[in-house]
Tab-separated table of C-alpha atoms in Angstrom:
chain	number	residue	atom	x	y	z
A	1	MET	CA	0.000	0.000	0.000
A	2	ARG	CA	1.371	3.422	-0.928
A	3	GLY	CA	0.061	6.791	0.234
A	4	THR	CA	0.756	10.313	-0.999
A	5	ARG	CA	-0.589	13.745	-0.078
A	6	THR	CA	-1.565	16.455	-2.533
A	7	ALA	CA	-1.073	20.173	-2.021
A	8	THR	CA	-4.668	20.562	-0.901
A	9	GLY	CA	-4.384	18.028	1.910
A	10	LEU	CA	-6.073	15.222	-0.008
A	11	TYR	CA	-4.500	11.895	0.896
A	12	VAL	CA	-4.315	9.262	-1.824
A	13	VAL	CA	-4.104	5.597	-0.903
A	14	ILE	CA	-3.402	3.164	-3.734
A	15	LEU	CA	-4.391	-0.374	-2.846
A	16	ALA	CA	-2.827	-3.198	-4.811
A	17	SER	CA	-4.621	-5.882	-2.822
A	18	VAL	CA	-6.286	-6.173	0.542
A	19	LEU	CA	-6.867	-9.396	2.480
A	20	ALA	CA	-8.769	-9.130	5.725
A	21	VAL	CA	-8.773	-12.194	7.952
A	22	MET	CA	-10.806	-12.338	11.141
A	23	SER	CA	-10.686	-15.039	13.805
A	24	CYS	CA	-12.451	-15.390	17.108
A	25	GLY	CA	-11.750	-17.905	19.824
A	26	GLY	CA	-10.037	-20.426	17.596
A	27	GLY	CA	-12.904	-20.501	15.113
A	28	GLY	CA	-15.717	-20.812	17.609
A	29	ALA	CA	-18.767	-18.567	17.852
A	30	PRO	CA	-18.098	-15.050	19.137
A	31	GLY	CA	-19.256	-14.113	22.602
A	32	THR	CA	-22.703	-12.611	22.962
A	33	SER	CA	-22.314	-10.655	26.205
A	34	ASP	CA	-22.041	-7.306	24.408
A	35	GLY	CA	-23.915	-8.084	21.191
A	36	TYR	CA	-27.349	-8.899	19.885
A	37	ALA	CA	-28.765	-10.519	16.780
A	38	VAL	CA	-30.472	-8.487	14.078
A	39	PRO	CA	-32.663	-10.503	11.696
A	40	ALA	CA	-32.155	-9.883	7.989
A	41	VAL	CA	-35.139	-9.904	5.663
A	42	ARG	CA	-34.846	-9.964	1.895
A	43	GLU	CA	-37.066	-7.283	0.416
A	44	SER	CA	-37.843	-7.072	-3.287
A	45	LEU	CA	-37.835	-3.638	-4.861
A	46	THR	CA	-41.371	-4.418	-5.978
A	47	ASN	CA	-43.754	-7.321	-6.395
A	48	ASP	CA	-45.864	-5.416	-8.904
A	49	SER	CA	-45.093	-6.600	-12.443
A	50	THR	CA	-46.346	-3.283	-13.851
A	51	SER	CA	-44.099	-1.127	-11.653
A	52	PRO	CA	-41.442	0.950	-13.453
A	53	VAL	CA	-38.822	-0.345	-10.986
A	54	VAL	CA	-39.464	-4.030	-11.678
A	55	HIS	CA	-36.695	-4.550	-14.252
A	56	ASP	CA	-33.788	-3.255	-12.159
A	57	ASN	CA	-31.180	-5.952	-11.753
A	58	GLU	CA	-28.633	-4.490	-9.344
A	59	VAL	CA	-28.581	-1.972	-6.507
A	60	MET	CA	-25.328	-0.014	-6.652
A	61	ALA	CA	-25.727	2.227	-3.579
A	62	LEU	CA	-28.078	3.088	-0.728
A	63	ALA	CA	-28.252	6.420	1.101
A	64	ALA	CA	-30.419	7.484	4.033
A	65	HIS	CA	-31.325	11.144	3.601
A	66	ALA	CA	-33.752	13.457	5.414
A	67	GLY	CA	-35.996	10.637	6.611
A	68	ARG	CA	-36.028	8.818	3.256
A	69	LEU	CA	-34.018	5.944	1.817
A	70	PHE	CA	-32.588	6.355	-1.679
A	71	ALA	CA	-31.160	3.685	-3.972
A	72	ALA	CA	-29.049	3.836	-7.135
A	73	THR	CA	-29.631	1.015	-9.629
A	74	ASP	CA	-28.180	-0.207	-12.884
A	75	GLN	CA	-29.477	-1.868	-16.041
A	76	TRP	CA	-26.283	-3.140	-17.628
A	77	GLU	CA	-27.700	-6.593	-18.421
A	78	TYR	CA	-31.204	-5.516	-19.339
A	79	GLN	CA	-32.006	-5.864	-23.034
A	80	GLY	CA	-35.266	-3.934	-23.208
A	81	PRO	CA	-35.885	-0.477	-24.674
A	82	SER	CA	-35.405	1.247	-21.308
A	83	ALA	CA	-32.003	-0.109	-20.353
A	84	TYR	CA	-31.213	2.694	-17.939
A	85	GLY	CA	-30.425	2.987	-14.274
A	86	GLN	CA	-32.679	4.809	-11.869
A	87	VAL	CA	-32.621	6.684	-8.585
A	88	LEU	CA	-35.299	5.143	-6.379
A	89	VAL	CA	-36.728	6.391	-3.096
A	90	LYS	CA	-38.561	4.815	-0.189
A	91	ASP	CA	-40.433	7.480	1.775
A	92	SER	CA	-40.992	5.376	4.899
A	93	SER	CA	-40.449	1.848	6.159
A	94	SER	CA	-43.884	0.844	4.899
A	95	SER	CA	-43.806	2.778	1.610
A	96	PRO	CA	-43.115	1.073	-1.719
A	97	TRP	CA	-40.021	1.916	-3.715
A	98	ARG	CA	-40.768	4.457	-6.425
A	99	VAL	CA	-38.772	6.097	-9.201
A	100	PHE	CA	-37.286	9.384	-8.013
A	101	GLU	CA	-35.364	9.971	-11.237
A	102	GLN	CA	-35.254	8.049	-14.519
A	103	THR	CA	-31.807	8.444	-16.068
A	104	GLN	CA	-30.119	7.650	-19.361
A	105	SER	CA	-27.163	5.960	-17.646
A	106	SER	CA	-26.764	2.228	-17.850
A	107	ARG	CA	-25.476	2.502	-14.276
A	108	VAL	CA	-26.079	5.028	-11.525
A	109	GLN	CA	-22.977	4.070	-9.614
A	110	ALA	CA	-22.606	6.608	-6.806
A	111	LEU	CA	-25.118	8.061	-4.367
A	112	ASP	CA	-24.403	9.633	-0.981
A	113	SER	CA	-25.773	11.995	1.637
A	114	PHE	CA	-23.690	14.380	3.735
A	115	PRO	CA	-24.649	16.651	6.643
A	116	VAL	CA	-24.049	20.297	5.797
A	117	PRO	CA	-21.952	21.813	8.611
A	118	ALA	CA	-23.910	24.256	10.744
A	119	ASP	CA	-21.466	27.090	10.009
A	120	GLN	CA	-22.155	27.048	6.253
A	121	GLY	CA	-25.039	29.503	6.228
A	122	LEU	CA	-27.996	27.151	6.727
A	123	GLY	CA	-27.690	26.460	10.437
A	124	PRO	CA	-27.889	22.970	11.956
A	125	GLY	CA	-29.935	20.012	10.753
A	126	HIS	CA	-29.460	20.140	6.976
A	127	SER	CA	-28.116	17.514	4.587
A	128	LEU	CA	-27.176	17.221	0.927
A	129	LEU	CA	-27.914	14.237	-1.342
A	130	ILE	CA	-25.624	13.862	-4.355
A	131	THR	CA	-25.369	11.519	-7.336
A	132	GLN	CA	-24.271	11.462	-10.985
A	133	ALA	CA	-26.141	10.285	-14.057
A	134	ILE	CA	-26.807	11.030	-17.695
A	135	VAL	CA	-29.921	13.219	-17.834
A	136	ASP	CA	-31.267	14.909	-20.966
A	137	GLY	CA	-28.218	13.773	-22.910
A	138	ARG	CA	-25.612	15.237	-20.493
A	139	SER	CA	-23.599	13.528	-17.775
A	140	ARG	CA	-24.275	15.546	-14.626
A	141	ILE	CA	-23.287	15.610	-10.997
A	142	GLN	CA	-26.535	16.625	-9.302
A	143	TRP	CA	-27.541	17.328	-5.731
A	144	LEU	CA	-30.438	18.445	-3.572
A	145	LEU	CA	-31.023	19.666	-0.039
A	146	ASP	CA	-33.144	18.080	2.649
A	147	GLY	CA	-36.641	17.118	1.478
A	148	ALA	CA	-36.464	18.500	-2.067
A	149	LYS	CA	-38.714	16.543	-4.393
A	150	SER	CA	-36.389	16.387	-7.426
A	151	PHE	CA	-32.965	17.194	-8.806
A	152	THR	CA	-32.821	20.410	-10.823
A	153	PRO	CA	-30.428	21.760	-13.497
A	154	ALA	CA	-29.627	24.718	-11.232
A	155	ASN	CA	-28.121	22.335	-8.676
A	156	SER	CA	-25.987	20.313	-11.058
A	157	TYR	CA	-22.625	20.327	-12.798
A	158	ALA	CA	-22.256	19.089	-16.374
A	159	LEU	CA	-19.276	16.810	-16.967
A	160	PRO	CA	-17.275	17.007	-20.211
A	161	SER	CA	-18.617	13.808	-21.774
A	162	THR	CA	-21.302	11.168	-21.356
A	163	ALA	CA	-18.377	8.773	-20.863
A	164	ASP	CA	-17.623	10.474	-17.520
A	165	ALA	CA	-18.878	8.418	-14.597
A	166	VAL	CA	-18.569	9.108	-10.864
A	167	ARG	CA	-17.899	6.077	-8.675
A	168	SER	CA	-17.671	7.771	-5.274
A	169	PHE	CA	-18.257	10.972	-3.314
A	170	GLY	CA	-16.647	12.434	-0.213
A	171	ALA	CA	-17.043	15.576	1.894
A	172	HIS	CA	-14.580	17.542	3.996
A	173	GLU	CA	-14.421	20.882	5.837
A	174	SER	CA	-11.147	22.746	6.280
A	175	ASP	CA	-10.615	26.269	7.668
A	176	GLY	CA	-14.340	26.970	7.440
A	177	VAL	CA	-14.624	25.869	3.799
A	178	TRP	CA	-16.848	22.852	3.155
A	179	SER	CA	-16.424	20.904	-0.069
A	180	VAL	CA	-17.820	17.790	-1.703
A	181	TYR	CA	-15.488	15.688	-3.851
A	182	ALA	CA	-16.412	13.478	-6.794
A	183	GLY	CA	-14.270	10.590	-8.019
A	184	ASP	CA	-14.833	10.880	-11.754
A	185	SER	CA	-13.503	8.466	-14.348
A	186	PRO	CA	-11.590	9.329	-16.481
A	187	THR	CA	-11.121	12.933	-15.264
A	188	GLY	CA	-10.000	12.479	-11.646
A	189	VAL	CA	-11.095	14.062	-8.354
A	190	LEU	CA	-13.379	17.075	-8.846
A	191	ARG	CA	-14.143	19.493	-6.028
A	192	GLY	CA	-17.394	21.335	-5.452
A	193	THR	CA	-17.088	24.115	-2.871
A	194	TRP	CA	-20.153	25.119	-0.886
A	195	SER	CA	-21.317	28.711	-1.432
A	196	ARG	CA	-22.757	30.189	1.753
A	197	ALA	CA	-24.371	32.989	-0.226
A	198	ARG	CA	-25.985	30.801	-2.907
A	199	HIS	CA	-26.569	27.722	-0.730
A	200	THR	CA	-25.276	25.354	-3.384
A	201	LEU	CA	-22.083	23.696	-4.629
A	202	VAL	CA	-19.766	25.376	-7.120
A	203	PHE	CA	-17.627	22.907	-9.066
A	204	GLY	CA	-14.400	23.763	-10.852
A	205	GLY	CA	-13.464	22.101	-14.122
A	206	THR	CA	-9.821	21.433	-13.190
A	207	PRO	CA	-9.393	18.200	-11.209
A	208	GLU	CA	-7.551	18.352	-7.900
A	209	LEU	CA	-6.128	14.926	-8.605
A	210	ALA	CA	-5.828	14.104	-12.288
A	211	ALA	CA	-6.266	10.567	-13.528
A	212	ALA	CA	-3.185	9.021	-15.078
A	213	PRO	CA	-3.149	9.278	-18.881
A	214	PRO	CA	-3.946	6.188	-20.948
A	215	GLY	CA	-0.983	3.900	-21.463
A	216	SER	CA	0.768	4.831	-18.225
A	217	PRO	CA	3.253	2.101	-17.143
A	218	GLY	CA	1.625	-0.532	-14.987
A	219	LEU	CA	-1.806	1.090	-15.130
A	220	LYS	CA	-4.773	-0.566	-16.801
A	221	THR	CA	-7.557	1.558	-15.415
A	222	GLN	CA	-7.824	4.122	-12.649
A	223	LYS	CA	-11.044	4.165	-10.661
A	224	ILE	CA	-11.599	6.342	-7.604
A	225	THR	CA	-13.480	3.903	-5.434
A	226	GLY	CA	-13.990	5.691	-2.130
A	227	PHE	CA	-13.408	8.641	0.202
A	228	ALA	CA	-13.061	8.862	3.995
A	229	ASP	CA	-12.984	12.002	6.144
A	230	CYS	CA	-10.859	11.166	9.167
A	231	GLY	CA	-8.702	13.074	11.637
A	232	GLY	CA	-8.884	16.369	9.787
A	233	ALA	CA	-7.865	14.906	6.416
A	234	LEU	CA	-9.703	13.455	3.447
A	235	TYR	CA	-8.533	10.060	2.163
A	236	VAL	CA	-9.281	8.521	-1.222
A	237	THR	CA	-8.728	5.007	-2.557
A	238	ILE	CA	-7.778	4.361	-6.174
């Protein structure tokens, strides 16, 4: 594992391989004095054959946001005329899944929700939901606040090409500036800085961390797979 730090304080961790091995009591069952069992129940997205969410074949991400549960799905094996991923939402534990946004992406790969720091002009108790998808022929990073009922063009950033795809998002505050980061392939790490005056993100077109050019020695593909805000620094895995 090799780590480097950029000029902006963004730590990059390149993982060649990771093997995690866990053992407990020589292979026996773990103790139960401090734990409890949580039953798992398989829940279909829908049992209604006429529902617009019925043909989804993979859930790429889940995000709890402002009392709702959102899901990003893909359609990469679906052969029908609507082979596109969707953003779904579940308004309560008893509500059915419904389509929040129909996209033109075969995969909606990244979806996350971040609390907006209280010192960013909105006060406490606000959160931002963010994703990326092809909408109306453009690949867009798009976001919304709290209980907003839809994504809007005003709260979005158009990527250079429909080939651009975000695999992960992260958020970090430093010296009073709060930013959300997008791991875009093939561009690199893009930064959207929160505007206290406009109450939205402002993305710059120049990546903070550029992806390696095609044909780089020893590099087949470069995918930014995750972010972690920890100990005053933002980490990213590639």
